[in-house]
Short mmCIF file of C-alpha atoms and ligand atoms in Angstrom, two decimals:
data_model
loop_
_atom_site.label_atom_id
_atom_site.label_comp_id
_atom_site.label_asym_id
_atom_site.label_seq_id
_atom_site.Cartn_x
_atom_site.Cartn_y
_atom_site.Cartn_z
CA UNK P 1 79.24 93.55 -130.57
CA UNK P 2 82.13 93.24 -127.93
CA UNK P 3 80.90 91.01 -124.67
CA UNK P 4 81.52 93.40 -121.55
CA UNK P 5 82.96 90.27 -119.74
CA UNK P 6 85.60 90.15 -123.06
CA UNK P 7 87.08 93.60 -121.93
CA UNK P 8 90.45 92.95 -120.98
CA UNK P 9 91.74 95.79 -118.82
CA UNK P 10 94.65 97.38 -121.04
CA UNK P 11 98.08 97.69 -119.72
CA UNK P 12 98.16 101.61 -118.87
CA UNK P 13 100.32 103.57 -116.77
CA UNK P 14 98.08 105.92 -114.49
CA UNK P 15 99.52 109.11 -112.68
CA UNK P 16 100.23 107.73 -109.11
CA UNK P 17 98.03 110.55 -107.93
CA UNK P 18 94.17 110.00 -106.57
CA UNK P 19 91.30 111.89 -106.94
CA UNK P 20 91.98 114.89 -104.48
CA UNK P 21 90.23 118.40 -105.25
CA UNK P 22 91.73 121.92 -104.32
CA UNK P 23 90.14 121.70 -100.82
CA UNK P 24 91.79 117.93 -100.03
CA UNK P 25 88.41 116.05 -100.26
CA UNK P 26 88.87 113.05 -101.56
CA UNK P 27 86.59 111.69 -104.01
CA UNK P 28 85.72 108.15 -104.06
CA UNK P 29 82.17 107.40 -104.64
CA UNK P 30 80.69 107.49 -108.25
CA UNK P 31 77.15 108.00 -109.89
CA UNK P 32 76.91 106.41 -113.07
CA UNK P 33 73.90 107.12 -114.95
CA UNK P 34 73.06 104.40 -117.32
CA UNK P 35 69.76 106.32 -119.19
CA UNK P 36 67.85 109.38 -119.52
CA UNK P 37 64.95 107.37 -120.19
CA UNK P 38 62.53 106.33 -117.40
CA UNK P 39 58.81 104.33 -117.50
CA UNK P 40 57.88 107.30 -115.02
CA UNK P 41 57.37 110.75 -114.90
CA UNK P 42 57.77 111.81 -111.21
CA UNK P 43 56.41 115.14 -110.46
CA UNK P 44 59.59 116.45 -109.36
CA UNK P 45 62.04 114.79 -111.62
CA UNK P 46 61.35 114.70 -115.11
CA UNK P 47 58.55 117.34 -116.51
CA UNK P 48 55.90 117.33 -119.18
CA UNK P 49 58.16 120.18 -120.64
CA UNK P 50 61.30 117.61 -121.09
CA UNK P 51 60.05 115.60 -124.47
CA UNK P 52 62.85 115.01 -126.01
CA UNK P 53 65.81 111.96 -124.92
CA UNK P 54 68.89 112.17 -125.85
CA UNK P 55 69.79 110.36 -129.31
CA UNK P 56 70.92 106.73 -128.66
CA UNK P 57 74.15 107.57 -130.51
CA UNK P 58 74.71 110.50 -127.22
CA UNK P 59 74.26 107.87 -124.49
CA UNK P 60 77.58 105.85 -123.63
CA UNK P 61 77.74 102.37 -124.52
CA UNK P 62 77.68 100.04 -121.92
CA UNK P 63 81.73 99.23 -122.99
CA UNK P 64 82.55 102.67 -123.01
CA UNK P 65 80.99 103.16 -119.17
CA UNK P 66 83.11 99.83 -118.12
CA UNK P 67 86.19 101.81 -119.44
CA UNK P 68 85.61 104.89 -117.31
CA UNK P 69 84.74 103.65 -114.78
CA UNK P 70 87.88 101.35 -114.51
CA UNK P 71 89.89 104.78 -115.08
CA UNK P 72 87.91 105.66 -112.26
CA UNK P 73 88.71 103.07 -109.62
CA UNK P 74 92.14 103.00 -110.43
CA UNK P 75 91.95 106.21 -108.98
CA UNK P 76 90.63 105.38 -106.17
CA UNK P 77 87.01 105.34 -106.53
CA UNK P 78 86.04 102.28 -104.60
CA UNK P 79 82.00 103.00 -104.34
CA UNK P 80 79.80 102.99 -107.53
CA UNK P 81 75.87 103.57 -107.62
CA UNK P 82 74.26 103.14 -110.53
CA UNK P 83 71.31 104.85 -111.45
CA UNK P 84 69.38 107.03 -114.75
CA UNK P 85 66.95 107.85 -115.42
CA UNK P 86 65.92 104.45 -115.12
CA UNK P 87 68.90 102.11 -115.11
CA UNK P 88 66.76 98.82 -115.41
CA UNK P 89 64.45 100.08 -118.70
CA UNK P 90 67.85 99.71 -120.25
CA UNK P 91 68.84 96.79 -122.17
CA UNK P 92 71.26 94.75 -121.26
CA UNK P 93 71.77 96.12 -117.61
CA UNK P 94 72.19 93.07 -115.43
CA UNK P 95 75.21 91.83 -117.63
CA UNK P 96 76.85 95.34 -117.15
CA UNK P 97 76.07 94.87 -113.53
CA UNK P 98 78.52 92.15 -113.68
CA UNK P 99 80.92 93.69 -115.76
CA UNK P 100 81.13 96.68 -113.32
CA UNK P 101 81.29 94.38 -110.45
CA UNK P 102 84.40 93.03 -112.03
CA UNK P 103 86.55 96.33 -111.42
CA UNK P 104 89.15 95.86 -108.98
CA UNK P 105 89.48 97.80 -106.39
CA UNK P 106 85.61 98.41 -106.32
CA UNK P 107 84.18 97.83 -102.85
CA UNK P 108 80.45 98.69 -102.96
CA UNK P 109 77.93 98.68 -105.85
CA UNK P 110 75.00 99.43 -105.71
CA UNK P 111 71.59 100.86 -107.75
CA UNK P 112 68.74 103.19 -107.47
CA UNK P 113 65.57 102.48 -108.80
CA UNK P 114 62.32 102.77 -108.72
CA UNK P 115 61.49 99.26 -108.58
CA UNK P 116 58.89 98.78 -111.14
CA UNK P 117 61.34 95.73 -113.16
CA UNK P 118 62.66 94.85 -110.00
CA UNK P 119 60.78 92.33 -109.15
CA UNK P 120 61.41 90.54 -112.62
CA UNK P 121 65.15 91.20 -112.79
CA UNK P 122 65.78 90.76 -109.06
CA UNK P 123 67.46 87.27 -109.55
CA UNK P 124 69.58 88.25 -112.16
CA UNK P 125 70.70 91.04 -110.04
CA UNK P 126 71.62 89.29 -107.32
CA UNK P 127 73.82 86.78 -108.90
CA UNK P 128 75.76 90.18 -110.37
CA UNK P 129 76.54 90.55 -106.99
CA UNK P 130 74.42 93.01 -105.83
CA UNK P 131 73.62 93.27 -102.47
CA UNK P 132 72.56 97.18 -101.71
CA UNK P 133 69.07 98.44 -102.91
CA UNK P 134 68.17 102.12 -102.95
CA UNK P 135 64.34 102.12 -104.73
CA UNK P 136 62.54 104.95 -104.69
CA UNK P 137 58.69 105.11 -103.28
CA UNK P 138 57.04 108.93 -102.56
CA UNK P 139 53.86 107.47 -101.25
CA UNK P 140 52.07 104.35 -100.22
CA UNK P 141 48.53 105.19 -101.88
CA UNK P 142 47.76 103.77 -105.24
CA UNK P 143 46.07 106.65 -106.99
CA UNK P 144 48.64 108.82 -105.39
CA UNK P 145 50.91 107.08 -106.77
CA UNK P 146 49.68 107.07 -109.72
CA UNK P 147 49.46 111.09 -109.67
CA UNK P 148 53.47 111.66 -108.83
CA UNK P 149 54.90 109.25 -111.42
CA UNK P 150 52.08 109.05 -114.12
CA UNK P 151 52.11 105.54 -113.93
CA UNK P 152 49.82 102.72 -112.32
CA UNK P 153 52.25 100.65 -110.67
CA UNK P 154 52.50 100.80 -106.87
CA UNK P 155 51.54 97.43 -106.36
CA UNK P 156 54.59 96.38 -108.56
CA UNK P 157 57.02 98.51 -106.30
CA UNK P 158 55.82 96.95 -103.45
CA UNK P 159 56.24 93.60 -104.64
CA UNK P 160 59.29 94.41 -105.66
CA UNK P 161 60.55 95.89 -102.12
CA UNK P 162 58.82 92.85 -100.44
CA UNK P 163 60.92 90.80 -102.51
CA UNK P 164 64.41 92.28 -102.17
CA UNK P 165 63.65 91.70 -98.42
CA UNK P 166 62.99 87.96 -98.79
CA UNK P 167 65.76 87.60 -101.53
CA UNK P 168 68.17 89.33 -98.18
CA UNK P 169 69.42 92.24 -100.13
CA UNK P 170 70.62 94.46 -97.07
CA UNK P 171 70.31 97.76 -96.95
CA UNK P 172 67.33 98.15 -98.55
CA UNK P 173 66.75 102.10 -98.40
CA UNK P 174 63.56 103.37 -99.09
CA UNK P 175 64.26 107.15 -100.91
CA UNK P 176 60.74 109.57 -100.57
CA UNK P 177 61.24 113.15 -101.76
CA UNK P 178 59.10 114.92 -99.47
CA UNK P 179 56.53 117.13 -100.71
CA UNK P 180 54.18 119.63 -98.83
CA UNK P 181 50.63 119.09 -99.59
CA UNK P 182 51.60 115.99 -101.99
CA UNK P 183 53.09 113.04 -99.75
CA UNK P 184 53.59 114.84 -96.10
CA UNK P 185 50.44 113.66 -94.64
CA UNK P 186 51.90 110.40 -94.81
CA UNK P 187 55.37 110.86 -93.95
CA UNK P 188 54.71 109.44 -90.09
CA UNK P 189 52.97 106.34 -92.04
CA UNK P 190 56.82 105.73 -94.15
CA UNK P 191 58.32 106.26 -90.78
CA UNK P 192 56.37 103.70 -89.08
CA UNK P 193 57.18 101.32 -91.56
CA UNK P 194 60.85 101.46 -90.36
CA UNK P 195 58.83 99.83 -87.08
CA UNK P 196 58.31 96.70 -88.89
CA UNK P 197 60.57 96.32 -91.31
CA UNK P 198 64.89 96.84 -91.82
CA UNK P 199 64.42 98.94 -93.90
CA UNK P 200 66.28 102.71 -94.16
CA UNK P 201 63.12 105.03 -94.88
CA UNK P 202 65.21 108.14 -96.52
CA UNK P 203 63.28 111.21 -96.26
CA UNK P 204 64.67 113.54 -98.71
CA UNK P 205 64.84 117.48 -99.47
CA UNK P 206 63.27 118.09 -102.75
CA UNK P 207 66.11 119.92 -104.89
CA UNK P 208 64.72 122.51 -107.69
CA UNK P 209 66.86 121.13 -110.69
CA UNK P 210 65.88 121.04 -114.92
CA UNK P 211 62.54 122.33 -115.20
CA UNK P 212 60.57 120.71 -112.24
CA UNK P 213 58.76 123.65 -109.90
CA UNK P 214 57.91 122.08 -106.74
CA UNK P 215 59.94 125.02 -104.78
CA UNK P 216 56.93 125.69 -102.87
CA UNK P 217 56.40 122.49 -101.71
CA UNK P 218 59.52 121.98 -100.50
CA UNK P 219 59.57 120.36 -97.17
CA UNK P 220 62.79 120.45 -94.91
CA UNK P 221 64.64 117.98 -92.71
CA UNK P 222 63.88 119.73 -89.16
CA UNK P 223 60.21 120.09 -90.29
CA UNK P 224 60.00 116.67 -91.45
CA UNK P 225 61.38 114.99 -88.27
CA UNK P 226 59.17 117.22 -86.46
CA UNK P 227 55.77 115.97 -87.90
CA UNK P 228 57.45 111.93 -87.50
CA UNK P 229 58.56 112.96 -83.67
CA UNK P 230 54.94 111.47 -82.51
CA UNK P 231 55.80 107.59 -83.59
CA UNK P 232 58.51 108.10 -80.37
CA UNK P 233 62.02 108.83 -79.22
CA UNK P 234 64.93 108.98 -82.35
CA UNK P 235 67.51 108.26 -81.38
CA UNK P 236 70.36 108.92 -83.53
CA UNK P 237 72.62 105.92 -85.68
CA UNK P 238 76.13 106.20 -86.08
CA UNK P 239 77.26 106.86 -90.04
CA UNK P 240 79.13 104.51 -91.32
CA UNK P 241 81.84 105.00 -94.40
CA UNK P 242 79.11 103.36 -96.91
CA UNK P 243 76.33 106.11 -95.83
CA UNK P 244 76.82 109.26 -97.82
CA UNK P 245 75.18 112.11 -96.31
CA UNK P 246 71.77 110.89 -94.49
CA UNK P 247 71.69 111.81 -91.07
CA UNK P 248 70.44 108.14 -89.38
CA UNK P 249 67.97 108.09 -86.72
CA UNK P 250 66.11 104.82 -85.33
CA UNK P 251 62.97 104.76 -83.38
CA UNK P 252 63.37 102.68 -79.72
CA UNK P 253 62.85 98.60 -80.59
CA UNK P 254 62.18 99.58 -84.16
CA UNK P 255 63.81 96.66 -86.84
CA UNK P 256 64.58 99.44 -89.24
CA UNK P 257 65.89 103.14 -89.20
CA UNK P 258 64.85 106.68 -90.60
CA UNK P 259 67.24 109.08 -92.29
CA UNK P 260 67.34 112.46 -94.04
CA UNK P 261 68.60 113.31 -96.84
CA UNK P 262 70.03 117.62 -96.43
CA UNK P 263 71.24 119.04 -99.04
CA UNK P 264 69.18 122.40 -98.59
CA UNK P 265 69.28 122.92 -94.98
CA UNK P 266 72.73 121.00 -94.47
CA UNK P 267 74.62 121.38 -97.33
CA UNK P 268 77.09 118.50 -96.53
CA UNK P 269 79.17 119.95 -99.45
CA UNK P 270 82.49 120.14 -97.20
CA UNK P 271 82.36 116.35 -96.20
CA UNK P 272 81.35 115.80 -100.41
CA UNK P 273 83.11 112.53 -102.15
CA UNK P 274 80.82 112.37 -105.21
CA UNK P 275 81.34 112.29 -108.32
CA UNK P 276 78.98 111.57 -111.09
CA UNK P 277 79.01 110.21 -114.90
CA UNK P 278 75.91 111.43 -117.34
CA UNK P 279 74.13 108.85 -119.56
CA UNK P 280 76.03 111.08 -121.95
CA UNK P 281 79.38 110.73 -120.67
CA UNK P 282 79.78 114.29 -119.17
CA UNK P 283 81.51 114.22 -115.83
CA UNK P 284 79.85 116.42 -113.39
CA UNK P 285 81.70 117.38 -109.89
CA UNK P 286 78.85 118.40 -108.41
CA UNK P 287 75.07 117.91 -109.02
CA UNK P 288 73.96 121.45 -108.26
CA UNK P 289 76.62 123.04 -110.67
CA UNK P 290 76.27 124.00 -114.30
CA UNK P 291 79.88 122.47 -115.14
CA UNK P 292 80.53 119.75 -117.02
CA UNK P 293 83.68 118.04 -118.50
CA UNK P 294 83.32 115.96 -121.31
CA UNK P 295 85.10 112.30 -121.69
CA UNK P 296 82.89 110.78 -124.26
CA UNK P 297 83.89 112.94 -126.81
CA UNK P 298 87.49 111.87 -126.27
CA UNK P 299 87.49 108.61 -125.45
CA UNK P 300 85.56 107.93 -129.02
CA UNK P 301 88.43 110.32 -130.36
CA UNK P 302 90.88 107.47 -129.52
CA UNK P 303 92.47 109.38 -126.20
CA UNK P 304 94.19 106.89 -124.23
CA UNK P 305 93.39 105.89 -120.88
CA UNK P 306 96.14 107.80 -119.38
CA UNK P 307 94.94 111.05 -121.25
CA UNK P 308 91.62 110.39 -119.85
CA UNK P 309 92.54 110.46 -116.47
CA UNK P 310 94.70 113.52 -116.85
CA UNK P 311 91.21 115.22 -118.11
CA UNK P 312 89.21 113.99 -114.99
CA UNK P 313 91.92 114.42 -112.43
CA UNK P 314 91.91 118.30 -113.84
CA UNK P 315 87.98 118.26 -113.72
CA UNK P 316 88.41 117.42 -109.98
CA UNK P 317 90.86 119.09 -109.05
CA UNK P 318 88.64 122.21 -109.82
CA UNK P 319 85.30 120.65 -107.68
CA UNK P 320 83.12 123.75 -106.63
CA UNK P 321 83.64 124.18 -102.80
CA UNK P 322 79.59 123.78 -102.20
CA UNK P 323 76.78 124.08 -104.05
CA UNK P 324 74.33 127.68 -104.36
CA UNK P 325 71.36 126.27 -103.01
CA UNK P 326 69.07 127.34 -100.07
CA UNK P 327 65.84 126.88 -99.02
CA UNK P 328 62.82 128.24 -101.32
CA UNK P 329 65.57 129.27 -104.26
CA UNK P 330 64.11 129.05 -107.63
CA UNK P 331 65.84 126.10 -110.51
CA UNK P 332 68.76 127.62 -110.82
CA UNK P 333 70.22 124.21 -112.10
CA UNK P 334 69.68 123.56 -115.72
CA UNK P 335 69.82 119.59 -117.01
CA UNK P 336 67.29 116.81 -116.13
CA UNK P 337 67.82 115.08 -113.20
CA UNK P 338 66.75 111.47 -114.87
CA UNK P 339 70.19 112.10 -117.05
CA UNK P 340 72.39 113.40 -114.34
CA UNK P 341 71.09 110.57 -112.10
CA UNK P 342 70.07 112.36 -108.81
N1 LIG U 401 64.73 106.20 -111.52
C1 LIG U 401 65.43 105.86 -110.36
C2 LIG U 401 64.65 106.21 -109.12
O1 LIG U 401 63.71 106.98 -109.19
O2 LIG U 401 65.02 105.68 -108.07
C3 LIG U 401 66.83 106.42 -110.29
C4 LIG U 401 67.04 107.84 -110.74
S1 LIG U 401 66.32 109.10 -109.73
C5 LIG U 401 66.84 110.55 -110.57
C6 LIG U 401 67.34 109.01 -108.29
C7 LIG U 401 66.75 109.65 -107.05
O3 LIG U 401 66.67 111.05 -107.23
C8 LIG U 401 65.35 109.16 -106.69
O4 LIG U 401 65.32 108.70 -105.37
C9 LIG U 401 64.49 110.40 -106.84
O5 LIG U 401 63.46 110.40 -105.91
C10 LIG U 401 65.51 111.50 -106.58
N2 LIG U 401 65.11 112.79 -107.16
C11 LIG U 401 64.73 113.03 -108.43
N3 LIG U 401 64.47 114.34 -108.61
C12 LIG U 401 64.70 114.94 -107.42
C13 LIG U 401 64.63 116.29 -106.96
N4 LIG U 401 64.27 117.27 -107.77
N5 LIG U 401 64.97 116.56 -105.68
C14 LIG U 401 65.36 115.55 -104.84
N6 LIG U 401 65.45 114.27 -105.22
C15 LIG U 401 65.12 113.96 -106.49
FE1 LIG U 402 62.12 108.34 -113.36
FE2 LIG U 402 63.43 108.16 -111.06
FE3 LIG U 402 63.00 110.54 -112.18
FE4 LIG U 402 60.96 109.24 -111.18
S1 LIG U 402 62.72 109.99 -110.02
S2 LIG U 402 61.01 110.22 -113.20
S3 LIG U 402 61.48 107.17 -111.56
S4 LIG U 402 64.25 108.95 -113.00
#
């Protein structure tokens, strides 16, 4: 088996151009999902219906992602998240971590998970040189917790976010897909913990992707700043470049912040610089959109790296202008999001 730190980057002669689409966004950032496979089954994410992973053979090899994703920075992708399913059931995942971190030209890594291995890996992760945590946390109830992800293990989340604090990872953003009549009695509780604690409590728009039906319960930015609005006064937080889309807010004297996350009532498709990299090495330009481009299938054909990024800088070129999606539509959006990464 090849070591990832043994990957020497090959000479290759890229096209001087950088990721640009038709509209002049620029594309920077990068999703790289690692797995389809998860230890949970969140409500909204990945259904009963969805048995079936993809064959190990389908999922790109931890050598193969390194490769891509140095096509990718050399084209000026300078911010990498990487997520799954759930990036740290996979094997192997902290060394990658450090393999990735390697990439020149790479400013920002970071991961989402959903903390359940964190605790146990958090060391490891560290010294890979990661500093940014996104973990994901829908309620702060045991049994409900149990409920939404089908698995007993809020205590070990919470360890695990108690832990990243003490350990000084900074941000640590706390993700919670809001859900009417499921977590939204205890949205003001997550926003008060942004009282106490640094952390960025991200309240997010549930999005009706794969085969997850939760439209009904989908809960929107306005109303969900509404029902926090009795903690206090928000006052808003200017973005900065590493923030993607959440609108900040922070409540007066409070050590941490609140954000939402729009992408039903404020599409923030025109300001978009994501990109994103299945577990099985499709490309996708945007996650609401059907469209896929396929690098796997040549990069194990033998195309160079300069025919690679010929195939993505097409792919991008050709980035939907903004996604279908409005409030109370129906899955339109085929594919899990555990393998497109979310
Ligand atoms: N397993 C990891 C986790 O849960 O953090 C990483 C993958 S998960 C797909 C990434 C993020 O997508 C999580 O914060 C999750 O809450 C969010 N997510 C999953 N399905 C969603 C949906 N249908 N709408 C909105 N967010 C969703
Ligand atoms: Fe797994 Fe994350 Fe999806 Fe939950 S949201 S099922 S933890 S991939």
């Amino acid at each position: 088996m090849i070591k990832l730190s043994e990957i020497e980057p090959p000479e290759i002669k890229l096209p001087e151009i950088k990721l640009v689409d038709q509209y002049k966004r620029r594309l920077d950032y990068l999703r790289i999902s690692v797995t389809d496979r998860c230890n949970m089954k969140c409500i909204y994410c990945m259904t009963h219906e969805k048995t079936s992973k993809l064959p190990c053979r389908e999922i790109l090899r931890y050598e193969e992602i390194i490769r891509i994703a140095r096509i990718f920075t050399r084209l000026g992708v300078s911010k990498i998240r990487i997520t799954g399913g759930e990036p740290l059931v996979r094997k192997g995942i902290c060394e990658f971590l450090s393999g990735i971190r390697k990439l020149e030209g790479l400013s920002d890594l970071s991961i989402t998970t959903n903390g359940v291995f964190l605790k146990d890996k958090i060391k490891q992760i560290k010294s890979a040189g990661i500093r940014r945590l996104n973990i994901s946390l829908d309620t702060l109830d045991k049994d409900k917790f149990k409920n939404i992800s089908g698995i007993d293990a809020f205590s070990e989340v919470w360890e695990s976010i108690m832990t990243a604090l003490d350990m000084g990872f900074d941000p640590i953003k706390i993700n919670v897909v809001a859900l009417k009549g499921i977590n939204d009695d205890e949205l003001p509780d997550f926003a008060r913990l942004s009282l106490s604690y640094p952390f960025q409590i991200r309240f997010i728009e549930y999005m009706p992707i794969g085969t997850s039906r939760m439209t009904s319960r989908q809960l929107l930015a306005p109303e969900i700043k509404n029902r926090i609005s009795s903690i206090g006064r928000l006052d808003p937080v200017e973005n900065i470049s590493v923030d993607g889309p959440a609108k900040r807010f922070r409540f007066e004297n409070a050590k941490g912040e609140v954000g939402f996350i729009r992408p039903i009532s404020e599409h923030f498709c025109s300001s978009c610089n994501r990109l994103r990299l299945t577990a099985s090495g499709n490309l996708k330009t945007c996650l609401l959109s059907e469209t896929e481009t396929d690098l796997k299938g040549p990069l194990r054909k033998g195309c160079s790296e300069s025919e690679l990024a010929e195939i993505i800088l097409k792919a991008v070129y050709k980035k939907p202008f903004e996604h279908p999606l409005i409030a109370n539509s129906e899955g339109i959006i085929s594919g899990e999001m555990s393998a497109i990464g979310g």
